[in-house]
């Protein structure tokens, strides 16, 4: 079974631009979560989608948005990029929400650099 | 604010000895705790978890201990092996929520 895939793996953007990152979950997984990882901050939760609905959102500005498609694939978008948005963006998928029963599987991440 | 804290950014241990990684949390609503391991250029992989109804969970060489009153958990790796060299993240969540809060990670280096 293929793992979680994220595209692109690396991205360089200029401040003020926008970016869209893509995540394909493991086949059969319906829940997708997004995290931002920066040095010294660990992983910060962005949002979680299940059945095309955003169920949970972290403490990020409105410039960060996402969506989920009917095939469970998810995209996240960052508009008006800032230098501080440079980070590794990780996507995780799970069969269903609910940590006690279902484990999250992470993709390799998209490394975004904003110059 | 950081609700999950890993105060040791790095740990170096001799092969065959015990590695002890510590994690503290502040949110009393957290009742499910996980450890993830991350190699460079890969996403984190789930290692072991524990719910608040237990104080210990063991899986092979990995044991997680939970002290709810101290809001502290630890991961023991015995014996440590070179392949254990990685970044270890502690994570926590309320069991009825799917929003994991992660610590900043501890980089473990196992010396031969």
Short mmCIF file of C-alpha atoms in Angstrom, two decimals:
data_model
loop_
_atom_site.label_atom_id
_atom_site.label_comp_id
_atom_site.label_asym_id
_atom_site.label_seq_id
_atom_site.Cartn_x
_atom_site.Cartn_y
_atom_site.Cartn_z
CA UNK A 1 0.00 0.00 0.00
CA UNK A 2 1.47 3.37 -1.00
CA UNK A 3 2.18 5.84 1.79
CA UNK A 4 1.15 9.46 2.10
CA UNK A 5 2.52 11.47 -0.80
CA UNK A 6 3.12 15.20 -0.87
CA UNK A 7 3.92 17.39 -3.83
CA UNK A 8 6.03 19.24 -4.49
CA UNK A 9 8.82 18.14 -2.14
CA UNK A 10 10.66 21.44 -2.39
CA UNK A 11 9.46 24.90 -3.27
CA UNK A 12 11.02 28.36 -3.36
CA UNK A 13 8.71 31.35 -3.43
CA UNK A 14 9.06 35.10 -3.09
CA UNK A 15 7.49 37.13 -0.31
CA UNK A 16 3.99 38.22 -1.26
CA UNK A 17 3.32 35.28 -3.57
CA UNK A 18 0.91 32.46 -2.84
CA UNK A 19 1.51 28.73 -2.81
CA UNK A 20 -0.55 25.55 -2.98
CA UNK A 21 0.67 22.28 -1.53
CA UNK A 22 -0.88 18.92 -2.24
CA UNK A 23 -1.34 15.78 -0.17
CA UNK A 24 -2.58 12.36 -1.24
CA UNK A 25 -3.50 10.19 1.75
CA UNK A 26 -3.08 6.46 2.03
CA UNK A 27 -5.79 4.68 0.07
CA UNK A 28 -8.88 4.33 2.24
CA UNK A 29 -7.87 7.04 4.68
CA UNK A 30 -10.45 9.77 4.97
CA UNK A 31 -8.91 12.12 7.52
CA UNK A 32 -6.08 14.47 6.56
CA UNK A 33 -4.22 16.81 8.91
CA UNK A 34 -1.64 19.46 8.11
CA UNK A 35 1.27 20.57 10.30
CA UNK A 36 3.98 23.20 10.04
CA UNK A 37 7.42 22.31 11.34
CA UNK A 38 9.96 25.02 12.08
CA UNK A 39 13.27 24.70 13.94
CA UNK A 40 12.77 24.92 17.69
CA UNK A 41 8.96 24.93 17.43
CA UNK A 42 8.22 21.33 16.71
CA UNK A 43 5.12 20.58 14.69
CA UNK A 44 2.31 23.10 14.84
CA UNK A 45 -1.18 21.90 13.93
CA UNK A 46 -2.73 23.79 11.00
CA UNK A 47 -6.03 22.05 10.27
CA UNK A 48 -7.74 18.71 9.85
CA UNK A 49 -10.23 17.58 7.25
CA UNK A 50 -12.59 14.66 7.24
CA UNK A 51 -15.13 13.95 4.50
CA UNK A 52 -14.37 17.27 2.81
CA UNK A 53 -15.13 19.23 5.98
CA UNK A 54 -12.67 21.13 8.13
CA UNK A 55 -13.15 19.72 11.63
CA UNK A 56 -10.33 21.39 13.47
CA UNK A 57 -8.17 24.46 12.99
CA UNK A 58 -4.97 25.56 14.70
CA UNK A 59 -3.88 29.07 15.61
CA UNK A 60 -2.74 30.29 12.23
CA UNK A 61 -3.80 33.44 10.37
CA UNK A 62 -6.41 33.36 7.66
CA UNK A 63 -3.68 33.40 5.02
CA UNK A 64 -3.48 29.65 5.64
CA UNK A 65 -6.37 27.72 4.17
CA UNK A 66 -7.09 24.24 2.96
CA UNK A 67 -9.62 21.97 1.40
CA UNK A 68 -10.31 18.31 0.88
CA UNK A 69 -11.70 16.69 -2.23
CA UNK A 70 -14.15 13.83 -2.54
CA UNK A 71 -11.28 11.38 -3.11
CA UNK A 72 -9.78 12.53 0.25
CA UNK A 73 -6.87 14.31 -1.41
CA UNK A 74 -6.15 17.61 0.27
CA UNK A 75 -4.54 20.89 -0.62
CA UNK A 76 -3.37 23.72 1.56
CA UNK A 77 -2.86 27.25 0.35
CA UNK A 78 -0.82 30.07 1.82
CA UNK A 79 -1.44 33.53 0.43
CA UNK A 80 0.71 36.65 0.73
CA UNK A 81 3.75 34.65 1.79
CA UNK A 82 5.98 35.98 4.54
CA UNK A 83 9.58 35.07 5.33
CA UNK A 84 8.37 33.37 8.52
CA UNK A 85 6.30 30.93 6.49
CA UNK A 86 9.50 29.13 5.50
CA UNK A 87 9.06 25.69 7.01
CA UNK A 88 8.48 22.03 6.40
CA UNK A 89 4.79 21.39 5.83
CA UNK A 90 3.69 17.91 6.78
CA UNK A 91 0.51 16.12 5.91
CA UNK A 92 -0.80 13.14 7.88
CA UNK A 93 -3.63 10.80 7.05
CA UNK A 94 -5.73 8.47 9.15
CA UNK A 95 -8.59 6.06 8.56
CA UNK A 96 -10.89 8.20 10.63
CA UNK A 97 -10.66 10.87 13.28
CA UNK A 98 -10.12 9.63 16.79
CA UNK A 99 -6.62 9.14 18.12
CA UNK A 100 -7.44 6.25 20.41
CA UNK A 101 -8.28 3.95 17.56
CA UNK A 102 -6.50 5.31 14.53
CA UNK A 103 -2.91 6.25 14.00
CA UNK A 104 -1.77 9.14 11.84
CA UNK A 105 0.66 8.38 9.02
CA UNK A 106 2.85 11.24 7.88
CA UNK A 107 4.10 12.11 4.44
CA UNK A 108 7.69 13.25 3.80
CA UNK A 109 6.69 16.91 3.77
CA UNK A 110 7.06 19.88 1.46
CA UNK A 111 10.01 22.15 2.22
CA UNK A 112 8.89 25.73 1.50
CA UNK A 113 11.47 28.49 1.38
CA UNK A 114 10.29 32.09 1.13
CA UNK A 115 12.85 34.63 -0.03
CA UNK B 1 2.13 28.99 23.68
CA UNK B 2 3.89 25.66 23.84
CA UNK B 3 1.63 23.20 25.64
CA UNK B 4 4.04 20.31 25.19
CA UNK B 5 7.67 20.85 26.07
CA UNK B 6 10.76 18.80 25.43
CA UNK B 7 13.42 20.66 27.33
CA UNK B 8 16.37 18.66 26.08
CA UNK B 9 17.07 19.46 22.43
CA UNK B 10 19.65 16.70 22.17
CA UNK B 11 20.79 13.48 23.82
CA UNK B 12 23.90 11.41 23.18
CA UNK B 13 24.05 7.83 24.44
CA UNK B 14 26.37 4.86 24.10
CA UNK B 15 25.11 1.91 22.08
CA UNK B 16 23.58 -0.69 24.38
CA UNK B 17 22.76 1.79 27.14
CA UNK B 18 19.40 3.30 28.04
CA UNK B 19 18.05 6.45 26.36
CA UNK B 20 15.59 8.46 28.42
CA UNK B 21 13.63 11.21 26.74
CA UNK B 22 11.45 13.55 28.76
CA UNK B 23 8.34 15.53 27.96
CA UNK B 24 6.20 17.89 30.03
CA UNK B 25 2.74 19.22 29.24
CA UNK B 26 0.60 21.99 30.65
CA UNK B 27 -2.91 21.28 29.35
CA UNK B 28 -4.82 19.14 31.85
CA UNK B 29 -7.29 18.21 29.10
CA UNK B 30 -4.62 16.08 27.41
CA UNK B 31 -5.29 12.43 28.00
CA UNK B 32 -3.67 10.72 25.06
CA UNK B 33 0.07 10.86 24.47
CA UNK B 34 2.26 9.68 21.62
CA UNK B 35 5.89 9.51 20.65
CA UNK B 36 7.01 9.90 17.05
CA UNK B 37 10.41 9.28 15.53
CA UNK B 38 11.70 11.27 12.56
CA UNK B 39 14.63 10.63 10.26
CA UNK B 40 15.95 13.40 7.98
CA UNK B 41 13.94 13.89 4.77
CA UNK B 42 11.14 11.65 6.07
CA UNK B 43 7.89 12.35 7.87
CA UNK B 44 7.48 11.37 11.54
CA UNK B 45 6.55 7.76 12.19
CA UNK B 46 4.46 6.63 15.11
CA UNK B 47 6.43 4.86 17.82
CA UNK B 48 4.31 4.27 20.89
CA UNK B 49 1.34 5.79 22.68
CA UNK B 50 -0.28 5.81 26.10
CA UNK B 51 -3.67 6.88 27.36
CA UNK B 52 -4.19 8.55 30.70
CA UNK B 53 -5.81 5.48 32.22
CA UNK B 54 -2.39 3.82 32.20
CA UNK B 55 0.94 4.81 33.68
CA UNK B 56 3.11 2.57 31.56
CA UNK B 57 3.06 1.09 28.08
CA UNK B 58 5.72 -1.19 26.68
CA UNK B 59 6.50 -2.25 23.12
CA UNK B 60 9.71 -4.17 22.66
CA UNK B 61 12.65 -1.93 23.47
CA UNK B 62 10.39 1.11 23.94
CA UNK B 63 8.54 1.96 27.15
CA UNK B 64 6.55 5.10 27.83
CA UNK B 65 5.82 6.20 31.39
CA UNK B 66 3.12 8.70 32.30
CA UNK B 67 2.95 10.70 35.54
CA UNK B 68 -0.34 12.54 35.34
CA UNK B 69 0.03 14.42 38.60
CA UNK B 70 3.36 15.84 37.42
CA UNK B 71 2.12 16.26 33.85
CA UNK B 72 5.20 14.44 32.72
CA UNK B 73 5.95 11.55 30.43
CA UNK B 74 9.11 9.83 29.42
CA UNK B 75 10.27 7.42 26.75
CA UNK B 76 12.84 4.77 27.59
CA UNK B 77 14.75 2.97 24.87
CA UNK B 78 16.61 -0.11 26.08
CA UNK B 79 19.06 -1.07 24.71
CA UNK B 80 19.82 1.86 22.42
CA UNK B 81 20.92 0.96 18.90
CA UNK B 82 22.59 3.06 16.17
CA UNK B 83 19.36 2.94 14.13
CA UNK B 84 17.63 4.78 16.98
CA UNK B 85 19.54 7.95 16.07
CA UNK B 86 16.75 10.31 15.03
CA UNK B 87 14.60 13.18 16.26
CA UNK B 88 11.92 12.13 18.74
CA UNK B 89 8.74 14.13 19.14
CA UNK B 90 6.35 13.93 22.05
CA UNK B 91 2.70 14.72 21.20
CA UNK B 92 -0.52 15.01 23.18
CA UNK B 93 -4.21 15.53 22.65
CA UNK B 94 -7.55 15.27 24.38
CA UNK B 95 -8.91 11.87 23.32
CA UNK B 96 -12.07 13.46 21.91
CA UNK B 97 -10.12 15.87 19.73
CA UNK B 98 -7.93 15.19 16.76
CA UNK B 99 -5.57 18.12 17.21
CA UNK B 100 -2.13 16.92 18.22
CA UNK B 101 0.15 19.29 20.09
CA UNK B 102 3.82 18.48 19.56
CA UNK B 103 6.97 19.22 21.48
CA UNK B 104 9.98 20.75 19.73
CA UNK B 105 11.76 17.41 19.53
CA UNK B 106 14.86 15.79 20.99
CA UNK B 107 17.68 14.69 18.70
CA UNK B 108 19.08 11.37 19.86
CA UNK B 109 22.54 10.26 18.78
CA UNK B 110 23.57 6.70 19.60
CA UNK B 111 27.37 6.32 19.66
CA UNK B 112 28.94 3.03 18.63
#
